[in-house]
Coordinates of C-alpha atoms in Angstrom, one line a residue:
M1 CA 19.4 -18.2 -25.2
D2 CA 22.2 -15.4 -24.4
L3 CA 20.4 -11.8 -25.6
R4 CA 23.8 -10.6 -26.9
L5 CA 23.4 -13.2 -29.6
L6 CA 19.8 -11.9 -31.0
R7 CA 20.6 -8.4 -30.8
A8 CA 23.7 -9.3 -33.2
F9 CA 21.0 -11.0 -35.4
V10 CA 18.9 -8.3 -35.2
A11 CA 21.6 -5.1 -36.0
V12 CA 22.6 -7.6 -39.2
A13 CA 19.4 -7.5 -40.1
R14 CA 18.4 -4.2 -40.2
C15 CA 21.6 -2.9 -41.2
G16 CA 22.2 -5.2 -44.2
N17 CA 25.8 -6.1 -43.6
F18 CA 28.6 -6.4 -40.4
G19 CA 30.5 -3.6 -40.8
A20 CA 27.4 -1.3 -39.9
A21 CA 25.6 -3.7 -37.7
A22 CA 29.3 -3.3 -35.8
V23 CA 29.4 0.1 -35.4
E24 CA 25.9 0.1 -33.9
L25 CA 27.4 -2.3 -31.9
A26 CA 29.9 -0.6 -30.4
T27 CA 32.1 -3.7 -30.9
S28 CA 34.5 -5.0 -34.0
Q29 CA 33.1 -6.9 -37.3
P30 CA 35.4 -10.1 -36.3
A31 CA 33.2 -10.1 -32.9
L32 CA 30.1 -9.6 -34.4
T33 CA 30.8 -12.8 -36.6
K34 CA 31.9 -14.6 -33.9
Q35 CA 28.7 -13.7 -32.4
I36 CA 26.6 -14.9 -35.2
Q37 CA 28.4 -17.8 -36.1
Q38 CA 27.4 -18.8 -32.6
L39 CA 24.4 -18.1 -33.0
E40 CA 23.7 -20.5 -35.9
R41 CA 25.6 -23.1 -34.2
R42 CA 22.5 -22.4 -31.7
V43 CA 19.7 -22.5 -33.7
A44 CA 21.2 -25.3 -36.4
S45 CA 21.0 -23.0 -39.2
T46 CA 22.2 -20.6 -41.8
L47 CA 21.2 -17.5 -41.0
F48 CA 22.9 -14.8 -43.8
D49 CA 24.1 -15.1 -47.1
R50 CA 27.0 -13.2 -47.0
G51 CA 28.8 -11.7 -50.2
R52 CA 29.7 -8.5 -52.3
H53 CA 26.0 -7.4 -51.5
G54 CA 26.2 -7.7 -48.1
A55 CA 24.3 -9.7 -45.7
R56 CA 20.7 -10.7 -46.6
L57 CA 18.5 -13.0 -44.6
T58 CA 18.2 -16.7 -45.6
P59 CA 14.8 -18.1 -45.6
A60 CA 15.6 -19.9 -42.0
G61 CA 16.7 -16.3 -41.0
E62 CA 13.3 -14.0 -42.3
L63 CA 11.6 -17.0 -40.2
L64 CA 13.4 -16.2 -36.8
L65 CA 13.9 -12.9 -37.0
P66 CA 10.1 -11.7 -36.0
D67 CA 11.0 -14.0 -33.0
A68 CA 14.1 -12.4 -31.8
L69 CA 12.3 -9.2 -32.3
D70 CA 9.4 -10.5 -29.9
V71 CA 12.4 -11.4 -27.2
L72 CA 14.0 -8.4 -27.5
Q73 CA 10.8 -6.5 -26.8
R74 CA 9.5 -8.3 -24.2
V75 CA 12.9 -8.0 -22.7
E76 CA 13.1 -4.1 -23.1
A77 CA 9.2 -3.9 -21.6
F78 CA 10.4 -6.0 -18.7
E79 CA 13.6 -3.9 -17.9
R80 CA 11.6 -0.6 -18.4
R81 CA 8.9 -1.6 -16.0
A82 CA 11.3 -3.4 -13.2
A83 CA 12.8 0.4 -13.4
Q84 CA 9.1 2.0 -12.4
V85 CA 8.6 -0.8 -9.8
A86 CA 12.0 0.0 -8.3
L87 CA 11.5 3.7 -7.6
G88 CA 7.7 3.0 -6.7
V89 CA 6.0 4.2 -9.5
E90 CA 4.2 0.6 -10.3
G91 CA 3.4 -1.9 -8.0
A92 CA 1.3 -3.2 -5.2
L93 CA 0.6 -1.9 -1.4
T94 CA -1.2 -3.3 0.8
I95 CA -2.6 -1.1 3.9
G96 CA -4.7 -1.9 6.4
F97 CA -6.5 1.0 9.2
G98 CA -8.4 0.6 12.3
M99 CA -11.0 2.4 13.9
S100 CA -7.7 4.5 14.8
G101 CA -7.2 5.3 11.2
I102 CA -10.7 5.4 9.9
E103 CA -11.0 8.7 9.4
L104 CA -6.7 9.0 8.0
A105 CA -6.7 6.0 5.7
P106 CA -9.4 7.4 3.1
R107 CA -7.2 11.1 3.0
A108 CA -3.9 9.5 2.6
V109 CA -4.7 6.6 0.1
A110 CA -6.6 9.6 -2.0
L111 CA -3.3 11.5 -2.2
F112 CA -1.0 8.7 -2.9
R113 CA -3.7 7.3 -5.5
S114 CA -3.5 10.9 -7.0
R115 CA 0.5 10.2 -7.3
Y116 CA 0.8 6.7 -8.1
P117 CA -1.6 5.9 -10.1
R118 CA -0.1 2.7 -11.5
V119 CA 0.2 1.6 -8.2
E120 CA -2.8 -1.2 -7.3
V121 CA -3.7 0.0 -3.5
T122 CA -5.6 -2.5 -0.9
L123 CA -7.2 -1.3 1.8
D124 CA -8.1 -3.8 4.7
D125 CA -10.3 -3.1 8.1
M126 CA -8.5 -4.7 10.4
S127 CA -7.9 -4.2 14.3
S128 CA -4.4 -2.8 15.1
A129 CA -3.6 -6.3 16.9
V130 CA -4.0 -8.0 13.4
Q131 CA -2.2 -5.5 11.8
Y132 CA 1.0 -6.0 13.9
E133 CA 0.7 -9.9 13.1
R134 CA 0.5 -9.5 9.3
L135 CA 2.9 -6.3 9.4
L136 CA 5.4 -9.1 11.0
A137 CA 4.3 -12.1 9.0
G138 CA 5.1 -9.9 5.7
S139 CA 1.2 -9.9 4.6
L140 CA 0.5 -6.6 5.0
Q141 CA 3.1 -3.3 4.0
V142 CA 1.5 -0.2 6.0
G143 CA -0.4 -0.2 8.8
L144 CA -2.6 2.9 10.4
V145 CA -2.9 1.6 13.8
R146 CA -2.8 2.5 17.5
L147 CA 1.1 3.1 19.0
P148 CA 3.0 1.8 20.6
V149 CA 4.0 -0.7 17.9
P150 CA 5.5 -4.1 19.3
P151 CA 9.2 -5.0 18.5
G152 CA 10.6 -5.5 15.1
L153 CA 8.0 -3.0 13.7
K154 CA 9.0 1.0 13.0
H155 CA 6.4 4.0 13.1
L156 CA 6.1 7.1 12.2
R157 CA 3.4 9.3 14.6
L158 CA 0.7 11.2 12.6
Q159 CA -2.2 12.1 14.6
Q160 CA -3.4 12.4 18.1
D161 CA -7.0 11.0 18.7
R162 CA -8.7 11.1 22.2
L163 CA -12.0 9.6 23.2
A164 CA -15.3 11.5 22.6
L165 CA -19.2 10.8 24.2
A166 CA -21.4 10.2 21.0
V167 CA -25.5 11.1 21.9
P168 CA -28.2 11.9 19.7
V169 CA -28.6 15.0 18.9
G170 CA -30.8 16.9 21.7
E171 CA -30.1 14.6 24.5
V172 CA -29.2 16.2 27.6
V173 CA -25.9 15.5 29.1
S174 CA -25.0 16.9 32.1
R175 CA -21.1 18.4 33.0
S176 CA -20.0 15.3 35.3
L177 CA -19.8 13.0 32.6
A178 CA -18.3 10.4 35.5
T179 CA -21.7 10.6 37.4
W180 CA -24.0 10.8 33.9
L181 CA -21.9 7.6 32.6
D182 CA -21.9 5.8 35.9
G183 CA -24.8 2.5 35.9
R184 CA -25.6 4.1 32.2
P185 CA -26.6 1.4 29.7
L186 CA -24.3 2.2 26.2
V187 CA -24.1 1.0 22.9
R188 CA -19.8 -0.2 21.7
L189 CA -18.3 -1.4 19.9
A190 CA -17.7 -5.3 20.0
P191 CA -14.1 -6.1 22.6
E192 CA -12.7 -8.6 19.5
R193 CA -13.4 -6.3 16.7
G194 CA -10.9 -3.3 18.8
P195 CA -9.2 -4.7 21.7
G196 CA -7.1 -1.5 21.8
L197 CA -10.1 0.9 21.5
T198 CA -12.0 -1.6 24.2
A199 CA -8.8 -1.1 26.6
Q200 CA -8.3 2.9 25.8
I201 CA -12.0 3.1 26.9
T202 CA -11.9 0.7 30.0
A203 CA -9.0 2.6 31.3
L204 CA -10.8 6.1 30.5
Y205 CA -13.4 4.7 32.6
A206 CA -11.2 3.6 35.6
E207 CA -10.0 7.1 35.5
L208 CA -13.2 8.6 35.9
G209 CA -14.5 6.1 38.1
C210 CA -17.6 5.0 36.3
R211 CA -19.0 1.7 35.1
P212 CA -21.6 2.2 32.4
L213 CA -23.6 -0.8 31.4
V214 CA -23.0 -2.3 28.0
L215 CA -26.7 -1.9 26.0
Q216 CA -25.9 -3.8 22.9
E217 CA -22.8 -4.5 21.1
A218 CA -22.2 -3.7 17.2
A219 CA -19.5 -5.3 14.6
D220 CA -18.1 -1.9 13.1
L221 CA -17.8 1.9 14.3
Q222 CA -20.7 3.2 11.4
T223 CA -22.8 0.6 13.4
V224 CA -22.4 2.0 16.6
L225 CA -22.9 5.0 15.2
A226 CA -25.9 4.8 13.7
L227 CA -27.8 3.2 16.8
V228 CA -26.2 6.5 18.3
A229 CA -28.0 8.3 15.6
A230 CA -31.4 6.2 16.1
G231 CA -31.6 7.0 19.5
V232 CA -30.8 3.4 21.1
G233 CA -28.1 4.9 23.3
P234 CA -24.7 6.7 23.3
A235 CA -21.5 5.8 23.2
V236 CA -18.0 6.4 23.6
V237 CA -16.2 6.7 20.3
P238 CA -13.2 8.0 18.6
A239 CA -13.3 11.8 18.1
T240 CA -12.1 11.2 14.8
A241 CA -15.3 9.5 14.0
V242 CA -17.3 12.7 13.9
S243 CA -16.3 12.4 10.1
T244 CA -18.2 9.2 9.7
A245 CA -21.1 10.1 12.3
S246 CA -24.6 11.5 10.7
E247 CA -25.5 15.1 11.6
A248 CA -28.4 13.3 13.9
V249 CA -25.0 12.8 16.3
R250 CA -22.9 15.1 18.4
F251 CA -20.0 14.4 20.4
I252 CA -18.6 15.7 23.7
Q253 CA -14.3 15.0 24.2
F254 CA -13.3 14.0 27.3
H255 CA -10.2 15.7 29.0
N256 CA -8.6 12.8 30.9
D257 CA -5.4 11.7 30.3
A258 CA -6.6 8.3 29.7
A259 CA -8.4 9.5 26.8
T260 CA -5.8 10.0 24.5
W261 CA -3.3 8.1 22.3
W262 CA -1.2 8.4 19.1
T263 CA -2.6 6.4 15.9
G264 CA 0.4 6.1 13.3
A265 CA 1.9 4.4 10.3
A266 CA 3.6 1.3 11.4
W267 CA 5.7 -0.9 8.6
N268 CA 8.5 -4.1 8.9
P269 CA 11.6 -2.4 8.3
A270 CA 13.0 -6.0 7.2
I271 CA 10.7 -5.7 4.1
P272 CA 12.0 -2.8 2.5
S273 CA 9.9 -0.9 -0.5
P274 CA 9.9 2.2 -2.1
L275 CA 5.5 2.5 -2.1
V276 CA 6.1 2.0 1.8
S277 CA 8.0 5.7 1.9
H278 CA 5.8 6.9 -1.0
F279 CA 2.8 6.3 1.1
L280 CA 4.6 7.5 4.4
T281 CA 5.3 10.1 2.6
A282 CA 1.4 11.1 1.7
A283 CA 0.3 10.1 5.1
S284 CA 1.9 12.4 7.6
Q285 CA 0.8 15.7 4.8
V286 CA -2.6 14.9 5.4
A287 CA -2.7 13.9 8.6
F288 CA -3.2 16.9 11.4

């Protein structure tokens, strides 16, 4: 169905004559007449009684007018929403975060939501490696990941993180962290849950020349910190985890080269979206 024909039908019905409707539609009266005739052939019904009185709806016209109005209203609503989606004001955004983004993600999402309340945001916890896979596959739009990113993705540096030793408040730790850690049983995140973090910690141990033992593994960083707070054992974690730890845990930062890395936002440039651009702006404004 040609929407021009429906608009012509509605205009004539509203104006009550072809001349006024033609002016409203910025067309000629003969052209408007042809459009109405074309629509009448299409619906196999006469829509108007024409005469000196103007143009009055026939019974068929009265029955079909509400449907024509409904179709046009739906089209207009679709066009308005499509424009909002194109501007990044409406839509859905899928965001991933892992250990490196555990502190940054909530702040970035909160700022983004305050600016774009009609965008549906899905925030999922997953390792950087899984985020890379999903970004490349197109099932994830933005990832807050450990840098660098693999080929095919773009990234924006947001903040630098470093490893820290988490211990219960009151536990005495010697100045030589390498000596203190060597052979000591530690709580750690399960390597499959944070392969990037595990590799970073392994590199730190190599630089320090120590070999801690594994006392217990946990499936998430919050559980690791809860075990530390309970006195089960110390753990090496990202320093930004301090925002999620209880007051029963204190952090001692490592200053070795192997202890630092960059966290950033990653996205797939082959799948452009204004929502991604808006989120990157928000994330860069809350990073430190």
